[in-house]
Structures are given as structure tokens and as C-alpha cells.
Amino acid sequence: MVERIFSDILKLKLEELCTLVKMLEDRFPSNIAANISQSSNTSQNTVSNISRSISLIECGPNKIAVIKLIKDITGLGLLASKKLVDSLPQVIKDSVDDKEFSIIESKFTSLGCKVK
């Protein structure tokens, strides 16, 4: 069934695909989408040293770059990433090890953001 749905999605025109993405983003709040993404990543990658969450407290002066960074880190769409930035403070990523935490933290701080 999932493969059939995926096959049907591949047949959509770009405009139809954009409409579908917007409908999904509107239907599923950004926190739920992030949690689903995190659950999927955690179940596929068993990491023994998972202990931290990274939260974005303040956006800083370059909002567009922050939205793009959140999109890259979480896998969310642009609209969901923008909603996340507009409703700070928010958890960006759960269950990260110390190495990943420091990498993500440095990316945000280089944009002038405050993270915790």
C-alpha cells in the first residue's frame, strides 16, 4: 500500500506536489512532524550515547538562514521550519549525542542564535 501511494506521488505535477506538502504540513503540526522524524531516525540508528536535546531559544538576526538550517537538520519543510522559528523557544532535535550536539550548536551559534 505504501509503495502504491509513493508511486502515485511520483506521478504528481510540481504544483500538485506543493499543494500536497502544504496540506500535510497544515494537517500535522511541526512538533508532531519533528517527533515522527526523530522516532524514525532513532529506530534506524541505535546509538548508545543518546542523552541530550537541542533547543533553539532565540533566532538571531538571520532568520532565513536559521529556517534553512532547521529544515536541513530536521527534515521538515520550509513552512514547518518557519512555524518552528516563529514559535520559539522550541526543541529542534531530541536524543542527540554530545558530538552531534556540539556540531548543531556551533551551526546555530555561527548564525547568532541562542541554543540550549
PDB file of C-alpha atoms in Angstrom:
ATOM      1  CA  MET A   1       0.000   0.000   0.000  1.00  0.00           C
ATOM      2  CA  VAL A   2       2.762   2.467   0.911  1.00  0.00           C
ATOM      3  CA  GLU A   3       4.616   1.672  -2.313  1.00  0.00           C
ATOM      4  CA  ARG A   4       1.452   2.354  -4.313  1.00  0.00           C
ATOM      5  CA  ILE A   5       0.986   5.725  -2.600  1.00  0.00           C
ATOM      6  CA  PHE A   6       4.636   6.581  -3.242  1.00  0.00           C
ATOM      7  CA  SER A   7       4.247   5.597  -6.882  1.00  0.00           C
ATOM      8  CA  ASP A   8       1.182   7.854  -7.166  1.00  0.00           C
ATOM      9  CA  ILE A   9       3.079  10.745  -5.579  1.00  0.00           C
ATOM     10  CA  LEU A  10       5.865  10.382  -8.138  1.00  0.00           C
ATOM     11  CA  LYS A  11       3.268  10.930 -10.889  1.00  0.00           C
ATOM     12  CA  LEU A  12       2.137  14.302  -9.489  1.00  0.00           C
ATOM     13  CA  LYS A  13       2.952  17.577 -11.201  1.00  0.00           C
ATOM     14  CA  LEU A  14       5.104  20.009  -9.232  1.00  0.00           C
ATOM     15  CA  GLU A  15       2.151  22.253  -8.390  1.00  0.00           C
ATOM     16  CA  GLU A  16       0.141  19.274  -7.134  1.00  0.00           C
ATOM     17  CA  LEU A  17       3.095  18.078  -5.070  1.00  0.00           C
ATOM     18  CA  CYS A  18       3.469  21.532  -3.476  1.00  0.00           C
ATOM     19  CA  THR A  19      -0.224  21.509  -2.599  1.00  0.00           C
ATOM     20  CA  LEU A  20       0.120  18.039  -1.048  1.00  0.00           C
ATOM     21  CA  VAL A  21       3.120  19.111   1.034  1.00  0.00           C
ATOM     22  CA  LYS A  22       1.271  22.200   2.273  1.00  0.00           C
ATOM     23  CA  MET A  23      -1.768  20.106   3.190  1.00  0.00           C
ATOM     24  CA  LEU A  24       0.415  17.673   5.142  1.00  0.00           C
ATOM     25  CA  GLU A  25       2.234  20.485   6.937  1.00  0.00           C
ATOM     26  CA  ASP A  26      -1.104  22.081   7.851  1.00  0.00           C
ATOM     27  CA  ARG A  27      -2.560  18.752   8.982  1.00  0.00           C
ATOM     28  CA  PHE A  28       0.412  17.702  11.110  1.00  0.00           C
ATOM     29  CA  PRO A  29       1.846  20.386  13.425  1.00  0.00           C
ATOM     30  CA  SER A  30       5.592  20.925  13.197  1.00  0.00           C
ATOM     31  CA  ASN A  31       6.190  19.341  16.620  1.00  0.00           C
ATOM     32  CA  ILE A  32       4.469  16.134  15.551  1.00  0.00           C
ATOM     33  CA  ALA A  33       6.389  16.032  12.269  1.00  0.00           C
ATOM     34  CA  ALA A  34       9.649  16.547  14.149  1.00  0.00           C
ATOM     35  CA  ASN A  35       8.765  13.797  16.616  1.00  0.00           C
ATOM     36  CA  ILE A  36       7.929  11.379  13.813  1.00  0.00           C
ATOM     37  CA  SER A  37      11.208  12.185  12.104  1.00  0.00           C
ATOM     38  CA  GLN A  38      13.123  11.733  15.356  1.00  0.00           C
ATOM     39  CA  SER A  39      11.400   8.415  16.109  1.00  0.00           C
ATOM     40  CA  SER A  40      12.257   7.125  12.664  1.00  0.00           C
ATOM     41  CA  ASN A  41      15.888   8.186  12.958  1.00  0.00           C
ATOM     42  CA  THR A  42      16.236   6.731  16.448  1.00  0.00           C
ATOM     43  CA  SER A  43      14.784   3.375  15.489  1.00  0.00           C
ATOM     44  CA  GLN A  44      17.078   3.079  12.475  1.00  0.00           C
ATOM     45  CA  ASN A  45      20.246   4.242  14.225  1.00  0.00           C
ATOM     46  CA  THR A  46      20.855   2.652  17.592  1.00  0.00           C
ATOM     47  CA  VAL A  47      23.238   4.987  19.347  1.00  0.00           C
ATOM     48  CA  SER A  48      24.307   4.072  22.842  1.00  0.00           C
ATOM     49  CA  ASN A  49      25.165   7.605  23.992  1.00  0.00           C
ATOM     50  CA  ILE A  50      21.858   9.411  23.367  1.00  0.00           C
ATOM     51  CA  SER A  51      21.153  11.873  26.117  1.00  0.00           C
ATOM     52  CA  ARG A  52      20.539  15.463  25.042  1.00  0.00           C
ATOM     53  CA  SER A  53      18.038  17.665  23.287  1.00  0.00           C
ATOM     54  CA  ILE A  54      18.915  20.822  21.425  1.00  0.00           C
ATOM     55  CA  SER A  55      16.545  23.752  21.843  1.00  0.00           C
ATOM     56  CA  LEU A  56      16.556  26.982  19.898  1.00  0.00           C
ATOM     57  CA  ILE A  57      15.901  29.851  22.295  1.00  0.00           C
ATOM     58  CA  GLU A  58      16.436  32.923  20.090  1.00  0.00           C
ATOM     59  CA  CYS A  59      16.709  33.154  16.316  1.00  0.00           C
ATOM     60  CA  GLY A  60      19.263  35.893  15.888  1.00  0.00           C
ATOM     61  CA  PRO A  61      19.457  38.403  13.015  1.00  0.00           C
ATOM     62  CA  ASN A  62      19.461  35.965  10.062  1.00  0.00           C
ATOM     63  CA  LYS A  63      16.015  34.319  10.223  1.00  0.00           C
ATOM     64  CA  ILE A  64      16.068  32.915   6.681  1.00  0.00           C
ATOM     65  CA  ALA A  65      19.376  31.106   7.220  1.00  0.00           C
ATOM     66  CA  VAL A  66      18.061  29.713  10.520  1.00  0.00           C
ATOM     67  CA  ILE A  67      14.915  28.398   8.806  1.00  0.00           C
ATOM     68  CA  LYS A  68      17.051  26.682   6.155  1.00  0.00           C
ATOM     69  CA  LEU A  69      19.306  25.186   8.837  1.00  0.00           C
ATOM     70  CA  ILE A  70      16.310  23.818  10.756  1.00  0.00           C
ATOM     71  CA  LYS A  71      14.992  22.359   7.505  1.00  0.00           C
ATOM     72  CA  ASP A  72      18.331  20.617   6.910  1.00  0.00           C
ATOM     73  CA  ILE A  73      18.655  19.320  10.476  1.00  0.00           C
ATOM     74  CA  THR A  74      15.083  18.118  10.999  1.00  0.00           C
ATOM     75  CA  GLY A  75      13.968  17.206   7.501  1.00  0.00           C
ATOM     76  CA  LEU A  76      10.901  19.446   7.880  1.00  0.00           C
ATOM     77  CA  GLY A  77       9.610  21.546   5.021  1.00  0.00           C
ATOM     78  CA  LEU A  78      10.241  25.276   4.774  1.00  0.00           C
ATOM     79  CA  LEU A  79       6.783  26.214   6.075  1.00  0.00           C
ATOM     80  CA  ALA A  80       7.053  23.897   9.090  1.00  0.00           C
ATOM     81  CA  SER A  81      10.578  25.170   9.777  1.00  0.00           C
ATOM     82  CA  LYS A  82       9.339  28.779   9.621  1.00  0.00           C
ATOM     83  CA  LYS A  83       6.499  27.979  12.037  1.00  0.00           C
ATOM     84  CA  LEU A  84       9.038  26.470  14.403  1.00  0.00           C
ATOM     85  CA  VAL A  85      11.188  29.630  14.283  1.00  0.00           C
ATOM     86  CA  ASP A  86       8.122  31.823  14.755  1.00  0.00           C
ATOM     87  CA  SER A  87       7.169  29.983  17.955  1.00  0.00           C
ATOM     88  CA  LEU A  88      10.473  29.955  19.844  1.00  0.00           C
ATOM     89  CA  PRO A  89      11.693  28.555  22.168  1.00  0.00           C
ATOM     90  CA  GLN A  90      11.378  25.089  20.602  1.00  0.00           C
ATOM     91  CA  VAL A  91      13.170  21.757  20.757  1.00  0.00           C
ATOM     92  CA  ILE A  92      14.900  21.302  17.411  1.00  0.00           C
ATOM     93  CA  LYS A  93      16.214  17.795  17.878  1.00  0.00           C
ATOM     94  CA  ASP A  94      15.832  15.204  20.637  1.00  0.00           C
ATOM     95  CA  SER A  95      18.166  12.442  21.704  1.00  0.00           C
ATOM     96  CA  VAL A  96      21.466  13.603  20.283  1.00  0.00           C
ATOM     97  CA  ASP A  97      24.891  12.509  21.444  1.00  0.00           C
ATOM     98  CA  ASP A  98      27.489  15.017  22.603  1.00  0.00           C
ATOM     99  CA  LYS A  99      29.316  15.128  19.265  1.00  0.00           C
ATOM    100  CA  GLU A 100      26.174  15.836  17.239  1.00  0.00           C
ATOM    101  CA  PHE A 101      25.018  18.355  19.865  1.00  0.00           C
ATOM    102  CA  SER A 102      28.227  20.369  19.570  1.00  0.00           C
ATOM    103  CA  ILE A 103      28.096  20.303  15.752  1.00  0.00           C
ATOM    104  CA  ILE A 104      24.489  21.529  15.654  1.00  0.00           C
ATOM    105  CA  GLU A 105      25.129  24.053  18.413  1.00  0.00           C
ATOM    106  CA  SER A 106      28.076  25.561  16.524  1.00  0.00           C
ATOM    107  CA  LYS A 107      25.977  25.889  13.341  1.00  0.00           C
ATOM    108  CA  PHE A 108      23.281  27.819  15.208  1.00  0.00           C
ATOM    109  CA  THR A 109      25.670  29.996  17.187  1.00  0.00           C
ATOM    110  CA  SER A 110      27.515  30.927  13.980  1.00  0.00           C
ATOM    111  CA  LEU A 111      24.195  32.417  12.815  1.00  0.00           C
ATOM    112  CA  GLY A 112      23.828  34.406  16.048  1.00  0.00           C
ATOM    113  CA  CYS A 113      21.266  32.099  17.646  1.00  0.00           C
ATOM    114  CA  LYS A 114      20.944  31.148  21.284  1.00  0.00           C
ATOM    115  CA  VAL A 115      20.637  27.417  21.868  1.00  0.00           C
ATOM    116  CA  LYS A 116      20.357  25.263  24.950  1.00  0.00           C
TER     117      LYS A 116
END
